[in-house]
Tab-separated table of N, CA, C and O in Angstrom:
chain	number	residue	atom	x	y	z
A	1	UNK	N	-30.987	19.218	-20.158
A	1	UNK	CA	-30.213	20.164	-19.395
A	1	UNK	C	-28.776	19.631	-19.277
A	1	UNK	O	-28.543	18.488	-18.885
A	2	UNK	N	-27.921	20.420	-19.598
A	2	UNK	CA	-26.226	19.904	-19.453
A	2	UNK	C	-26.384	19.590	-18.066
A	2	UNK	O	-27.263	20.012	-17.315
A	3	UNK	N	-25.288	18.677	-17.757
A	3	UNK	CA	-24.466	19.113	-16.663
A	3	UNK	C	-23.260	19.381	-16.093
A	3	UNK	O	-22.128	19.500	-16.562
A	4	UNK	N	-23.716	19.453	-14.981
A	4	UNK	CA	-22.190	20.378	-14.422
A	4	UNK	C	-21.110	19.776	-14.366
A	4	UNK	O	-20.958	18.660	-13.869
A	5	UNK	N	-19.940	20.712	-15.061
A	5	UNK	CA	-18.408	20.336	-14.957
A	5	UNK	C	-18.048	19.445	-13.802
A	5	UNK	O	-18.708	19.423	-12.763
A	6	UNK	N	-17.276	18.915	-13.957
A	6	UNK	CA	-16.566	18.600	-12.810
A	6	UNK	C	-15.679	19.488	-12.062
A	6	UNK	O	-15.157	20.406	-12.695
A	7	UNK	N	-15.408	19.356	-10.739
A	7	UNK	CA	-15.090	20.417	-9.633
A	7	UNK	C	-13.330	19.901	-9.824
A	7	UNK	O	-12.976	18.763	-9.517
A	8	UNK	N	-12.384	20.927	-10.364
A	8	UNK	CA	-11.332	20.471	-10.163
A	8	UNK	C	-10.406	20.216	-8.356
A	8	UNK	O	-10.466	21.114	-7.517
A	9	UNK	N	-10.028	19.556	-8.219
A	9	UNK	CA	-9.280	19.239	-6.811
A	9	UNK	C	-8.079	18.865	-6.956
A	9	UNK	O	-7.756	17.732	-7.314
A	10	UNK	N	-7.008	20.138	-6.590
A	10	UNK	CA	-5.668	20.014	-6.700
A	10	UNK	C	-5.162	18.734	-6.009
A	10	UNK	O	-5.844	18.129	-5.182
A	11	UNK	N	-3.713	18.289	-6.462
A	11	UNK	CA	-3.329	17.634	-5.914
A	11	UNK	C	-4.109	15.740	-6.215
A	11	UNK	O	-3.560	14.673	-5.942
A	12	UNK	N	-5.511	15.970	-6.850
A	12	UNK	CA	-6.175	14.189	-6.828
A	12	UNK	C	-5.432	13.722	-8.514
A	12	UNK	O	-5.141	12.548	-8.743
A	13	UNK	N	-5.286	14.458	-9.203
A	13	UNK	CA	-5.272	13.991	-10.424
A	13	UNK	C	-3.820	13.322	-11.000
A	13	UNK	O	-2.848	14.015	-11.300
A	14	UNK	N	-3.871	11.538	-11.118
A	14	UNK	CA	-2.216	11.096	-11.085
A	14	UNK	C	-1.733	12.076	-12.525
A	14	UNK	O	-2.215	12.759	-13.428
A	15	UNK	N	-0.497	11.601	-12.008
A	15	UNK	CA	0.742	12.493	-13.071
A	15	UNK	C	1.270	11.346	-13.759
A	15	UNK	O	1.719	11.747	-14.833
A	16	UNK	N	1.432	10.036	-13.631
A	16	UNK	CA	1.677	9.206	-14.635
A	16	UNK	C	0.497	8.151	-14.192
A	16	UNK	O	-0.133	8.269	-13.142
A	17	UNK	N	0.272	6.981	-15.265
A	17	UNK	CA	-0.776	5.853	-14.994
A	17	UNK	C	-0.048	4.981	-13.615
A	17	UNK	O	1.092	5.016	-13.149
A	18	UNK	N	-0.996	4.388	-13.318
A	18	UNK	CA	-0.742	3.427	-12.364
A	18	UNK	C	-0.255	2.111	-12.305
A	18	UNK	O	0.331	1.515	-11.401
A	19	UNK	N	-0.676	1.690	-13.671
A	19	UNK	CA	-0.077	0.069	-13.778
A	19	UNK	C	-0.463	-0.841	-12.961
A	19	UNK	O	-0.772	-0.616	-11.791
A	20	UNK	N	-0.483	-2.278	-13.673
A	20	UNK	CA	-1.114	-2.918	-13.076
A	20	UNK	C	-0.770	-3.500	-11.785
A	20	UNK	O	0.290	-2.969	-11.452
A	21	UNK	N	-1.136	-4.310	-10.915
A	21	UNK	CA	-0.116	-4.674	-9.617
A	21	UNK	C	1.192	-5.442	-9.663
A	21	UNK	O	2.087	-5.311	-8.829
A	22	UNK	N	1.228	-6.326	-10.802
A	22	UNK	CA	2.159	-6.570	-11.417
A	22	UNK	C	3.316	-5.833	-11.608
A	22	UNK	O	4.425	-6.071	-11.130
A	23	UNK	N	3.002	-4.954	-12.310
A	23	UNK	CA	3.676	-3.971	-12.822
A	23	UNK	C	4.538	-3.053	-11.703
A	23	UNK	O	5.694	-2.640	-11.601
A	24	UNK	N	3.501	-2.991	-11.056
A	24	UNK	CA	4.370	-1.911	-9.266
A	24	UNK	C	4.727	-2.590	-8.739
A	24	UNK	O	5.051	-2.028	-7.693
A	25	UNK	N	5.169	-4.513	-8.610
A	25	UNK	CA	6.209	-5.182	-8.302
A	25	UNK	C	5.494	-5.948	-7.220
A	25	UNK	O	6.116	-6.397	-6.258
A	26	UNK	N	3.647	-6.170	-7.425
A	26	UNK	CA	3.106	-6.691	-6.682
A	26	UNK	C	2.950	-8.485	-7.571
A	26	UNK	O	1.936	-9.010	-8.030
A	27	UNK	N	3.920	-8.843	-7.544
A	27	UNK	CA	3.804	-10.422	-8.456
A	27	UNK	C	3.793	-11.195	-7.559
A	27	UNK	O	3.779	-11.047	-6.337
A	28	UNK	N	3.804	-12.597	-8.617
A	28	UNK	CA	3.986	-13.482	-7.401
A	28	UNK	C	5.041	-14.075	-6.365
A	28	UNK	O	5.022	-15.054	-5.620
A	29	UNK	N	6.322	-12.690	-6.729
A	29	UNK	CA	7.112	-12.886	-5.250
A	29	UNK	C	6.869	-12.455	-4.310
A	29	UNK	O	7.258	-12.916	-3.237
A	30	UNK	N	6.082	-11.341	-4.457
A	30	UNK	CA	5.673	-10.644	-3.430
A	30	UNK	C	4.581	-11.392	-2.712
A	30	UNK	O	4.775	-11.367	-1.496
A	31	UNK	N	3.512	-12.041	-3.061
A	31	UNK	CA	2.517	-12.767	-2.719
A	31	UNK	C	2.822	-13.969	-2.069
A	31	UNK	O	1.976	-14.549	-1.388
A	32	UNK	N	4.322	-14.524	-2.273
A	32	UNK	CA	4.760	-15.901	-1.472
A	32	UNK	C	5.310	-14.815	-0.171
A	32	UNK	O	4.950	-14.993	0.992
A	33	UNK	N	6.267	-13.639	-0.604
A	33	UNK	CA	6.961	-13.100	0.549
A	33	UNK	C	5.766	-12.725	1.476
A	33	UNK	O	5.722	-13.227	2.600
A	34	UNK	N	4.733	-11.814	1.033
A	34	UNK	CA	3.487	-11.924	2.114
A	34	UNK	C	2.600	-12.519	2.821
A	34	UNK	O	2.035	-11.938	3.748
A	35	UNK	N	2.366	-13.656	2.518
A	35	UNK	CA	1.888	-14.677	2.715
A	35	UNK	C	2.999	-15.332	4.012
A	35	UNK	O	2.457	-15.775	5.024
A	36	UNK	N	4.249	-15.354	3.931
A	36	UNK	CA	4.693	-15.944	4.545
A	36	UNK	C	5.217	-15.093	5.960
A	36	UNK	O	5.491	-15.429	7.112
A	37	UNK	N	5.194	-13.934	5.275
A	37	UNK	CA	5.755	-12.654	6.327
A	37	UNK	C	4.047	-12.972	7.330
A	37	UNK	O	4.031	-13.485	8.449
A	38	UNK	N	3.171	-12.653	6.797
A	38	UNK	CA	2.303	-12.616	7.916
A	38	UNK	C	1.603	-13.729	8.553
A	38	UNK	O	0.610	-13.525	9.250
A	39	UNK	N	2.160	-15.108	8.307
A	39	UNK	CA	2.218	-16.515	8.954
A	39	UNK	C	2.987	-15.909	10.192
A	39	UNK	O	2.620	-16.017	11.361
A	40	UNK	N	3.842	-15.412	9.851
A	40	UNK	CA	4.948	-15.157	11.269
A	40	UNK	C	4.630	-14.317	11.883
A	40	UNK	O	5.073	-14.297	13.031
A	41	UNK	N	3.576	-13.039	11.383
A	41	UNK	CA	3.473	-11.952	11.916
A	41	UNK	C	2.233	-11.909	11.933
A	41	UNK	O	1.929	-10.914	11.275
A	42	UNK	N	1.208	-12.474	12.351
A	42	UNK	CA	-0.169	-12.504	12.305
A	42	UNK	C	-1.083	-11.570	13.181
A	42	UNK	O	-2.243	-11.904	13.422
A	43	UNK	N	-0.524	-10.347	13.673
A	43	UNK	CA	-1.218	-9.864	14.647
A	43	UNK	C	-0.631	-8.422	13.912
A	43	UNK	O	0.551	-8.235	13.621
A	44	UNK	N	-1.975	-7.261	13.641
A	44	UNK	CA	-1.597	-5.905	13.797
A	44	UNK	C	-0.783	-5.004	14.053
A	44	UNK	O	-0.930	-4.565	15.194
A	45	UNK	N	0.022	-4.537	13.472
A	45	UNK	CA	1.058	-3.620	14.307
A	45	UNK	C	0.920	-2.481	14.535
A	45	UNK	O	1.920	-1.765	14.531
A	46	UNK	N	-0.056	-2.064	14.745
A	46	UNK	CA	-1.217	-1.435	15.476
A	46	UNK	C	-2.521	-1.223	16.074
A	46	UNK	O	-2.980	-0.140	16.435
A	47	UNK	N	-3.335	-2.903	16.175
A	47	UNK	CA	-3.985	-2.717	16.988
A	47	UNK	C	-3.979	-4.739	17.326
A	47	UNK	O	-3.274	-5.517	16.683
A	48	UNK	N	-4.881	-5.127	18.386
A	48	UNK	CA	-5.142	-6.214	18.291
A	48	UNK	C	-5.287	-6.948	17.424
A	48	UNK	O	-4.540	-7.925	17.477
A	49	UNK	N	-6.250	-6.886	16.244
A	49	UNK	CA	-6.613	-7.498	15.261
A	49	UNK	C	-6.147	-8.385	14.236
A	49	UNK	O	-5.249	-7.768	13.663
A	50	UNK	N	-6.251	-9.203	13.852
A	50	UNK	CA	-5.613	-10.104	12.921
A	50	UNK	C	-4.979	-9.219	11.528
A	50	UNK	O	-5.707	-8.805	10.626
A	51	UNK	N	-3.626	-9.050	11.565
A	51	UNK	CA	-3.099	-8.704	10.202
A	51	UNK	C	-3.816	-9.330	8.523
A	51	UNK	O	-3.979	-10.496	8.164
A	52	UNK	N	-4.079	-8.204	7.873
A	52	UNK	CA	-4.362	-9.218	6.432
A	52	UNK	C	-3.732	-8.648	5.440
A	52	UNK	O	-3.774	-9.196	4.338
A	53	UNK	N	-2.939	-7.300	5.634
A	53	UNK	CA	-2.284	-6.543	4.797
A	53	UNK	C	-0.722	-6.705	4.833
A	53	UNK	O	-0.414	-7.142	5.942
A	54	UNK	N	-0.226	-6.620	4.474
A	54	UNK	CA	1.067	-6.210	4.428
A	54	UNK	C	1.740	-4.828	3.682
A	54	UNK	O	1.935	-4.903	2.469
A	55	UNK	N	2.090	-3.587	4.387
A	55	UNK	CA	2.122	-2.400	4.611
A	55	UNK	C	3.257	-1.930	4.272
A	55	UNK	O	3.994	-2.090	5.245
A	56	UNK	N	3.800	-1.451	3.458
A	56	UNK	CA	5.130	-0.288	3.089
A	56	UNK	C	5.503	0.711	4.588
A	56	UNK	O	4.822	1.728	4.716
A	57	UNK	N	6.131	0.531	5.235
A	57	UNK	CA	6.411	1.560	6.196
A	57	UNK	C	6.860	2.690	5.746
A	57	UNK	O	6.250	3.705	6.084
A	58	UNK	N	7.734	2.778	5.096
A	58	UNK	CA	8.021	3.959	4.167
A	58	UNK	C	7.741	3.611	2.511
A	58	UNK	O	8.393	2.871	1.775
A	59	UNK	N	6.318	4.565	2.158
A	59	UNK	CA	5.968	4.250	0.727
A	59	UNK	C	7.248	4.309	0.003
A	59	UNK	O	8.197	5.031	0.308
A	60	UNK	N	7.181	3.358	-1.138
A	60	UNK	CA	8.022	2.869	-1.872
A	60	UNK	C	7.847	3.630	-3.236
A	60	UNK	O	8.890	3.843	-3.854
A	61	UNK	N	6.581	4.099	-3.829
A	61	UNK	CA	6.679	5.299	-4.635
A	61	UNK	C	7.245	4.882	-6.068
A	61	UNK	O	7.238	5.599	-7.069
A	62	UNK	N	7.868	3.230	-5.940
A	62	UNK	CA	7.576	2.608	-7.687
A	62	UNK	C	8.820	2.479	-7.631
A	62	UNK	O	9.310	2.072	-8.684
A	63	UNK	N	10.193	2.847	-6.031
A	63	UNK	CA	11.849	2.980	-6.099
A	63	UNK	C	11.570	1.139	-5.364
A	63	UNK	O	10.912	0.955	-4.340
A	64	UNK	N	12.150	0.136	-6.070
A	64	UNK	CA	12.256	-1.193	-5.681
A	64	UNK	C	13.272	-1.290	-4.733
A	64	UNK	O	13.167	-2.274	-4.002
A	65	UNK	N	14.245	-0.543	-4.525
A	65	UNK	CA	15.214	-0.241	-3.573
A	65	UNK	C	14.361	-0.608	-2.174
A	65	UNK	O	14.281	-1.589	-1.434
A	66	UNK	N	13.818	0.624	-2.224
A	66	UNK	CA	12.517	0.722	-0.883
A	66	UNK	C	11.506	-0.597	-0.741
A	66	UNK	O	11.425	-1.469	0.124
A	67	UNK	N	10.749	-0.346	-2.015
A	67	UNK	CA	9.770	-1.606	-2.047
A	67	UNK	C	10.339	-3.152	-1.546
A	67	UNK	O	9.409	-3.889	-1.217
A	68	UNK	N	11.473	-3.666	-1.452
A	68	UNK	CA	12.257	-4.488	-1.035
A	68	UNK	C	13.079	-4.535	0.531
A	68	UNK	O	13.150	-5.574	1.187
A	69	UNK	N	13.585	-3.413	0.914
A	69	UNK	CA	14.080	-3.029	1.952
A	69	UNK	C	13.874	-3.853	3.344
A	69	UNK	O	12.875	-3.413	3.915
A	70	UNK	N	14.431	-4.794	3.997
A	70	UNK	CA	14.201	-5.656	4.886
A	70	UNK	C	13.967	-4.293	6.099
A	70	UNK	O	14.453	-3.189	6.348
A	71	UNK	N	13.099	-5.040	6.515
A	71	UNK	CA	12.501	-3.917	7.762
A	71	UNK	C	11.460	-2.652	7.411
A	71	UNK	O	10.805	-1.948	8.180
A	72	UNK	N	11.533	-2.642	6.377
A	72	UNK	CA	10.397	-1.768	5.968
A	72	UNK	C	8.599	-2.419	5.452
A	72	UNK	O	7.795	-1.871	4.698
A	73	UNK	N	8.506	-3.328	5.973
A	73	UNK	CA	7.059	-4.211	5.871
A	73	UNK	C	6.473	-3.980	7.499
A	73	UNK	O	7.213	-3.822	8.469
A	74	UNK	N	5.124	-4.001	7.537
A	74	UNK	CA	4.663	-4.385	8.711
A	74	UNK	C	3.377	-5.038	8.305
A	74	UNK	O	2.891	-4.801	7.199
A	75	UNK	N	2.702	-6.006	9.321
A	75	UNK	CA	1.542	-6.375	8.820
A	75	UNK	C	0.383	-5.523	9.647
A	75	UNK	O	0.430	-5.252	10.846
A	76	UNK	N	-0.594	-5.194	8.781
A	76	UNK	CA	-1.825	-4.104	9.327
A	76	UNK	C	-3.010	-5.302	8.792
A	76	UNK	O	-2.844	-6.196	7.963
A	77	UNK	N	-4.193	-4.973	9.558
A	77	UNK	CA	-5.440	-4.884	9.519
A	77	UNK	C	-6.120	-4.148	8.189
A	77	UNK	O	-5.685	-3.157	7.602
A	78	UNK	N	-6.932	-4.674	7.983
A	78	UNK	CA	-7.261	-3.658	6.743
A	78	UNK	C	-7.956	-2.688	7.048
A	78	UNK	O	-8.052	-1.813	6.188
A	79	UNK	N	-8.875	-2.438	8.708
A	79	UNK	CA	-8.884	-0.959	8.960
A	79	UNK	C	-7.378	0.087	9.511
A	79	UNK	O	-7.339	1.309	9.369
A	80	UNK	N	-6.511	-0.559	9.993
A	80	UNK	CA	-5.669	0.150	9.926
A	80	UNK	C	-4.649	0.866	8.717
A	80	UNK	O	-4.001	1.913	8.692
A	81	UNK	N	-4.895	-0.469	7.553
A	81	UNK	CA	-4.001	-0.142	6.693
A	81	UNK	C	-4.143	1.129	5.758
A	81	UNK	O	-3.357	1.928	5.249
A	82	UNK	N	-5.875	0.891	5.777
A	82	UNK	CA	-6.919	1.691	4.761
A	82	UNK	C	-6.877	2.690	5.492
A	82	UNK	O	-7.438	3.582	4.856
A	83	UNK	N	-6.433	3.202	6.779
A	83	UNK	CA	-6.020	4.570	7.674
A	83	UNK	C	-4.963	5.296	7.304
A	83	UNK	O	-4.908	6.442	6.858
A	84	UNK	N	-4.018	4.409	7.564
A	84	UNK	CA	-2.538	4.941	7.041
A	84	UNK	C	-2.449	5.243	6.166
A	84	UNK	O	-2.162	6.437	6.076
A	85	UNK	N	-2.638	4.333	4.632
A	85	UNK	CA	-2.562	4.818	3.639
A	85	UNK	C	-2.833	6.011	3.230
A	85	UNK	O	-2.203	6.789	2.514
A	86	UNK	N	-4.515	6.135	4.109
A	86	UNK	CA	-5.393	7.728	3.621
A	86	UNK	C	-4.671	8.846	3.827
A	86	UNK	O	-4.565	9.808	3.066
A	87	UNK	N	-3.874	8.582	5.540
A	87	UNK	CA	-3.252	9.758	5.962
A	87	UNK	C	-1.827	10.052	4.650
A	87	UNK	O	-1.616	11.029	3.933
A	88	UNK	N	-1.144	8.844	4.776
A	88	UNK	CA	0.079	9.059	3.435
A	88	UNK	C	-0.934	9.424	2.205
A	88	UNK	O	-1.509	10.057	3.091
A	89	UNK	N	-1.404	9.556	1.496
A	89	UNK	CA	-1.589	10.148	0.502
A	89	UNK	C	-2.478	11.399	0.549
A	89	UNK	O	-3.015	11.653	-0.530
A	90	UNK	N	-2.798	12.376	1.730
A	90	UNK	CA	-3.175	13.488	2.395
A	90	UNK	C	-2.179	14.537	2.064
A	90	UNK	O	-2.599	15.622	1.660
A	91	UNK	N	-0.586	14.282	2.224
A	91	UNK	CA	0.636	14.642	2.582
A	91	UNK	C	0.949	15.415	1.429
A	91	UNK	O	2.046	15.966	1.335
């Protein structure tokens, strides 16, 4: 018995590839800058919980301008981060 198509859902399907983390400017400067950003910043910036993320306040969208931007990092929780994110890519 075939089966069934897949259900198209506007809006899920990317428009260019993703690349690797590398590639979206997640190297290893970013990994000393995070690492060290959340030594200093070790607490949620939104709830109690121990920070383990480090968070785009305004998605950066692949513009390094942004992705760089002093003041635009916060450190999240990874239930908070995995929140936010969901809601930003809802939008």
């Amino acid at each position: 018995m075939p089966s069934r198509p897949k259900t198209f859902k506007p809006g899920t399907a990317r428009t260019q590839p993703k690349g690797t983390a590398h590639q979206r400017g997640y190297g290893s400067k970013w990994q000393r800058f995070r690492k060290s950003y959340l030594a200093l910043h070790p607490i949620c910036n939104h709830c109690p919980e121990l920070a383990t993320e480090l968070d785009h306040i305004t998605p950066h969208r692949g513009d390094m301008k942004i992705f760089w931007k002093p003041g635009n990092v916060q450190g999240l929780c990874h239930d908070c981060h995995k929140t936010k994110t969901a809601n930003e890519n809802t939008k």
